Tab-separated table of C-alpha atoms in Angstrom:
chain	number	residue	atom	x	y	z
A	298	UNK	CA	-51.759	-74.113	1.192
A	299	UNK	CA	-47.961	-74.316	0.776
A	300	UNK	CA	-48.366	-71.643	-2.250
A	301	UNK	CA	-50.195	-69.436	0.514
A	302	UNK	CA	-47.521	-69.651	2.784
A	303	UNK	CA	-44.826	-69.156	0.104
A	304	UNK	CA	-46.503	-66.095	-1.000
A	305	UNK	CA	-46.842	-64.755	2.989
A	306	UNK	CA	-43.038	-65.587	3.484
A	307	UNK	CA	-42.094	-63.700	0.113
A	308	UNK	CA	-44.008	-60.895	1.427
A	309	UNK	CA	-42.684	-60.498	4.821
A	310	UNK	CA	-39.095	-60.790	3.266
A	311	UNK	CA	-40.000	-58.196	0.623
A	312	UNK	CA	-41.295	-55.945	3.661
A	313	UNK	CA	-38.532	-56.533	5.691
A	314	UNK	CA	-36.269	-55.431	2.924
A	315	UNK	CA	-38.429	-52.231	2.109
A	316	UNK	CA	-37.682	-51.589	5.682
A	317	UNK	CA	-34.040	-51.549	6.309
A	318	UNK	CA	-33.765	-49.286	2.720
A	319	UNK	CA	-36.403	-46.786	4.164
A	320	UNK	CA	-34.503	-46.875	7.732
A	321	UNK	CA	-30.776	-46.390	5.696
A	322	UNK	CA	-32.487	-43.551	3.919
A	323	UNK	CA	-33.588	-41.498	7.319
A	324	UNK	CA	-30.022	-41.989	8.787
A	325	UNK	CA	-27.766	-38.768	8.288
A	326	UNK	CA	-24.277	-39.394	7.570
A	327	UNK	CA	-21.980	-37.812	10.337
A	328	UNK	CA	-20.715	-34.646	9.034
A	329	UNK	CA	-16.878	-34.301	8.678
A	330	UNK	CA	-15.301	-31.251	9.846
A	331	UNK	CA	-12.446	-30.521	6.954
A	332	UNK	CA	-10.011	-28.041	8.097
A	333	UNK	CA	-9.818	-25.037	6.513
A	334	UNK	CA	-7.302	-24.497	3.523
A	335	UNK	CA	-4.304	-21.495	5.144
A	336	UNK	CA	-4.996	-17.799	4.098
A	337	UNK	CA	-2.879	-16.948	1.165
A	338	UNK	CA	0.051	-14.628	1.962
A	339	UNK	CA	-0.355	-11.186	1.472
A	340	UNK	CA	2.310	-9.424	-0.536
A	341	UNK	CA	4.770	-7.984	2.204
A	342	UNK	CA	5.199	-11.563	3.482
A	343	UNK	CA	5.846	-12.866	-0.108
A	344	UNK	CA	8.413	-10.475	-0.511
A	345	UNK	CA	11.703	-11.359	0.564
A	346	UNK	CA	13.474	-9.353	3.452
A	347	UNK	CA	15.536	-6.601	1.744
A	348	UNK	CA	19.350	-7.234	3.151
A	349	UNK	CA	22.260	-4.424	3.072
A	350	UNK	CA	20.069	-2.055	1.260
A	351	UNK	CA	22.210	0.619	-0.381
A	352	UNK	CA	20.610	4.171	1.604
A	353	UNK	CA	23.722	5.993	0.588
A	354	UNK	CA	22.525	9.496	-1.359
A	355	UNK	CA	22.621	10.224	-4.877
A	356	UNK	CA	25.582	11.256	-6.753
A	357	UNK	CA	25.895	13.989	-9.305
A	358	UNK	CA	23.219	13.167	-11.657
A	359	UNK	CA	21.718	10.074	-10.187
A	360	UNK	CA	18.474	12.016	-9.191
A	361	UNK	CA	17.836	13.536	-12.500
A	362	UNK	CA	18.499	10.172	-14.560
A	363	UNK	CA	16.039	8.721	-12.334
A	364	UNK	CA	13.223	11.767	-12.331
A	365	UNK	CA	13.563	11.209	-16.320
A	366	UNK	CA	13.111	7.092	-16.034
A	367	UNK	CA	9.829	7.465	-13.874
A	368	UNK	CA	8.355	10.646	-15.101
A	369	UNK	CA	9.973	11.302	-18.361
A	370	UNK	CA	9.620	15.266	-19.459
A	371	UNK	CA	6.857	15.530	-17.464
A	372	UNK	CA	8.683	17.263	-14.163
A	373	UNK	CA	11.868	19.116	-13.597
A	374	UNK	CA	14.055	18.924	-10.547
A	375	UNK	CA	13.666	21.599	-8.413
A	376	UNK	CA	17.176	22.546	-6.821
A	377	UNK	CA	19.577	19.926	-5.508
A	378	UNK	CA	17.967	18.563	-2.545
A	379	UNK	CA	17.032	14.894	-2.586
A	380	UNK	CA	16.083	12.632	0.368
A	381	UNK	CA	16.730	8.939	0.661
A	382	UNK	CA	14.926	6.428	3.189
A	383	UNK	CA	12.672	4.187	3.479
A	384	UNK	CA	9.466	5.975	2.789
A	385	UNK	CA	6.909	3.169	2.302
A	386	UNK	CA	7.917	0.608	5.152
A	387	UNK	CA	9.013	-2.001	3.132
A	388	UNK	CA	13.227	-2.040	3.988
A	389	UNK	CA	13.886	-0.952	-0.029
A	390	UNK	CA	15.551	2.670	-0.093
A	391	UNK	CA	12.956	5.488	-1.780
A	392	UNK	CA	13.909	8.477	-3.333
A	393	UNK	CA	12.330	11.713	-2.750
A	394	UNK	CA	12.809	15.049	-4.900
A	395	UNK	CA	11.303	18.604	-4.860
A	396	UNK	CA	10.209	18.915	-8.602
A	397	UNK	CA	8.124	21.014	-10.860
A	398	UNK	CA	5.630	20.376	-13.518
A	399	UNK	CA	7.113	21.032	-17.163
A	400	UNK	CA	5.094	23.538	-18.545
A	401	UNK	CA	6.122	21.980	-22.148
A	402	UNK	CA	4.708	18.717	-21.016
A	403	UNK	CA	1.727	19.255	-18.793
A	404	UNK	CA	-0.828	17.022	-20.430
A	405	UNK	CA	1.644	14.346	-19.897
A	406	UNK	CA	1.978	14.925	-16.094
A	407	UNK	CA	-2.692	14.954	-16.053
A	408	UNK	CA	-2.365	11.678	-18.466
A	409	UNK	CA	-5.017	9.029	-16.237
A	410	UNK	CA	-2.960	6.135	-18.340
A	411	UNK	CA	0.259	7.528	-17.062
A	412	UNK	CA	2.636	5.412	-15.170
A	413	UNK	CA	2.756	7.714	-11.870
A	414	UNK	CA	0.190	8.338	-9.773
A	415	UNK	CA	-0.661	12.463	-8.561
A	416	UNK	CA	-2.076	12.921	-4.924
A	417	UNK	CA	-2.836	15.286	-3.027
A	418	UNK	CA	-1.031	16.027	0.060
A	419	UNK	CA	-3.666	18.245	1.716
A	420	UNK	CA	-3.856	17.636	5.685
A	421	UNK	CA	-6.737	15.497	6.728
A	422	UNK	CA	-7.478	14.683	10.564
A	423	UNK	CA	-9.861	11.776	9.377
A	424	UNK	CA	-8.035	8.588	9.448
A	425	UNK	CA	-9.980	6.480	7.324
A	426	UNK	CA	-10.002	9.448	4.645
A	427	UNK	CA	-5.978	9.259	4.991
A	428	UNK	CA	-6.194	5.570	4.146
A	429	UNK	CA	-8.170	5.799	1.204
A	430	UNK	CA	-6.568	6.448	-2.364
A	431	UNK	CA	-8.031	9.515	-3.582
A	432	UNK	CA	-8.891	10.426	-7.369
A	433	UNK	CA	-6.196	12.116	-9.187
A	434	UNK	CA	-6.249	15.825	-8.994
A	435	UNK	CA	-5.225	17.821	-11.327
A	436	UNK	CA	-1.495	19.328	-11.602
A	437	UNK	CA	-0.938	22.840	-13.241
A	438	UNK	CA	1.993	24.289	-15.444
A	439	UNK	CA	5.046	24.997	-13.152
A	440	UNK	CA	3.448	23.775	-9.958
A	441	UNK	CA	5.893	22.637	-7.265
A	442	UNK	CA	5.591	18.842	-6.549
A	443	UNK	CA	7.352	16.299	-4.380
A	444	UNK	CA	8.263	13.366	-6.449
A	445	UNK	CA	8.613	10.025	-4.811
A	446	UNK	CA	10.318	7.315	-6.341
A	447	UNK	CA	9.480	3.542	-4.095
A	448	UNK	CA	12.930	1.812	-4.546
A	449	UNK	CA	13.091	-2.409	-5.624
A	450	UNK	CA	15.142	-4.581	-3.639
A	451	UNK	CA	18.520	-3.768	-1.919
A	452	UNK	CA	19.470	-1.272	-4.635
A	453	UNK	CA	16.171	0.947	-3.957
A	454	UNK	CA	15.205	3.747	-6.338
A	455	UNK	CA	18.617	2.783	-8.380
A	456	UNK	CA	17.174	-0.504	-9.599
A	457	UNK	CA	15.870	-0.400	-12.984
A	458	UNK	CA	12.534	-2.269	-11.680
A	459	UNK	CA	12.066	0.576	-9.634
A	460	UNK	CA	9.228	2.054	-10.801
A	461	UNK	CA	6.278	2.899	-8.805
A	462	UNK	CA	6.126	6.828	-8.508
A	463	UNK	CA	3.999	9.207	-7.337
A	464	UNK	CA	3.873	13.095	-7.633
A	465	UNK	CA	2.402	14.679	-4.650
A	466	UNK	CA	0.939	18.096	-4.381
A	467	UNK	CA	-0.279	20.319	-2.007
A	468	UNK	CA	2.807	20.358	0.499
A	469	UNK	CA	5.150	22.822	1.207
A	470	UNK	CA	8.483	23.495	-1.118
A	471	UNK	CA	11.391	21.482	-0.432
A	472	UNK	CA	14.234	20.568	-0.120
A	473	UNK	CA	13.123	17.746	2.026
A	474	UNK	CA	14.955	15.494	4.202
A	475	UNK	CA	14.393	12.311	5.983
A	476	UNK	CA	13.086	12.551	9.767
A	477	UNK	CA	12.650	8.867	11.348
A	478	UNK	CA	8.978	8.197	12.508
A	479	UNK	CA	10.438	7.918	16.404
A	480	UNK	CA	10.396	12.062	16.257
A	481	UNK	CA	6.532	12.008	15.435
A	482	UNK	CA	4.531	9.540	18.102
A	483	UNK	CA	1.195	11.530	16.914
A	484	UNK	CA	1.537	9.267	13.709
A	485	UNK	CA	1.199	6.087	15.634
A	486	UNK	CA	-2.338	6.304	16.164
A	487	UNK	CA	-5.046	3.551	16.824
A	488	UNK	CA	-6.199	3.813	12.764
A	489	UNK	CA	-3.612	6.333	11.374
A	490	UNK	CA	-0.128	4.719	11.893
A	491	UNK	CA	2.282	5.980	9.107
A	492	UNK	CA	4.336	3.162	7.864
A	493	UNK	CA	8.224	3.936	7.153
A	494	UNK	CA	10.537	6.922	7.548
A	495	UNK	CA	8.913	10.667	7.565
A	496	UNK	CA	9.708	13.535	4.907
A	497	UNK	CA	10.270	16.847	6.581
A	498	UNK	CA	10.242	20.401	5.151
A	499	UNK	CA	12.940	22.926	5.338
A	500	UNK	CA	11.138	24.029	8.658
A	501	UNK	CA	11.252	22.327	11.818
A	502	UNK	CA	7.724	24.208	12.197
A	503	UNK	CA	6.124	23.402	8.937
A	504	UNK	CA	4.403	20.207	7.310
A	505	UNK	CA	5.678	16.921	6.953
A	506	UNK	CA	4.712	14.134	4.429
A	507	UNK	CA	3.902	10.575	5.497
A	508	UNK	CA	2.587	7.261	3.868
A	509	UNK	CA	0.101	5.699	5.247
A	510	UNK	CA	-0.205	2.615	3.027
A	511	UNK	CA	-2.115	4.392	0.368
A	512	UNK	CA	-1.416	7.621	-0.380
A	513	UNK	CA	0.954	10.129	1.307
A	514	UNK	CA	-0.339	13.117	3.212
A	515	UNK	CA	1.147	15.974	5.142
A	516	UNK	CA	0.222	17.173	8.767
A	517	UNK	CA	1.454	19.658	10.988
A	518	UNK	CA	4.822	18.669	12.680
A	519	UNK	CA	3.680	20.139	15.859
A	520	UNK	CA	0.711	18.015	15.912
A	521	UNK	CA	2.657	14.709	14.773
A	522	UNK	CA	5.230	15.397	17.789
A	523	UNK	CA	2.688	14.962	20.163
A	524	UNK	CA	1.641	11.566	21.557
A	525	UNK	CA	-1.565	10.137	19.972
A	526	UNK	CA	-4.218	9.012	22.628
A	527	UNK	CA	-5.934	5.961	22.189
A	528	UNK	CA	-9.934	5.817	21.715
A	529	UNK	CA	-11.920	3.935	24.195
């Protein structure tokens, strides 16, 4: 009898222990909410603010020197006019100059591995297209172009580190001049907001060029002066 009772007691203890193990297995651990890590800062947030930027016009020979640094022998300066402004909205001075593609170095200007970007300034009413970097169009010999060198820091386009350069085709011939974006409220649409100053051609009724964040586009100056209406 004693052995039977001991065996029964042992079985009861084992059953209770097994029940405790099973009950713990079915109890879910409460979920702990962990805070999300902060989003990484964008390039604009990481870039320090430009203080005391030098927006003075180029002195004799400066524009030619910068064009040679940015484009080598691929372009030749057209005329004497050069515009200085903040054309991409980062606070640093940029340089815009009318140039022509060099006849002797046409292969260099269309080289896909070149250090500059070739863009077509064709007017587009589609704001989504204006924000999309297009494929590089071919440039012909002696074709007139707008050369833009985006600046770096307070020295802007004069800084040797300023090597972000664009050749824009399809716009009117220069000389170009800087105009405040405030003169063109039509550029401040809900999806096609312009960044930085605007480049205006020689005619006040002609085309203007502006930076969209991805490319330069040309638009009618008259249309750009009309205030944009928000979409419903």
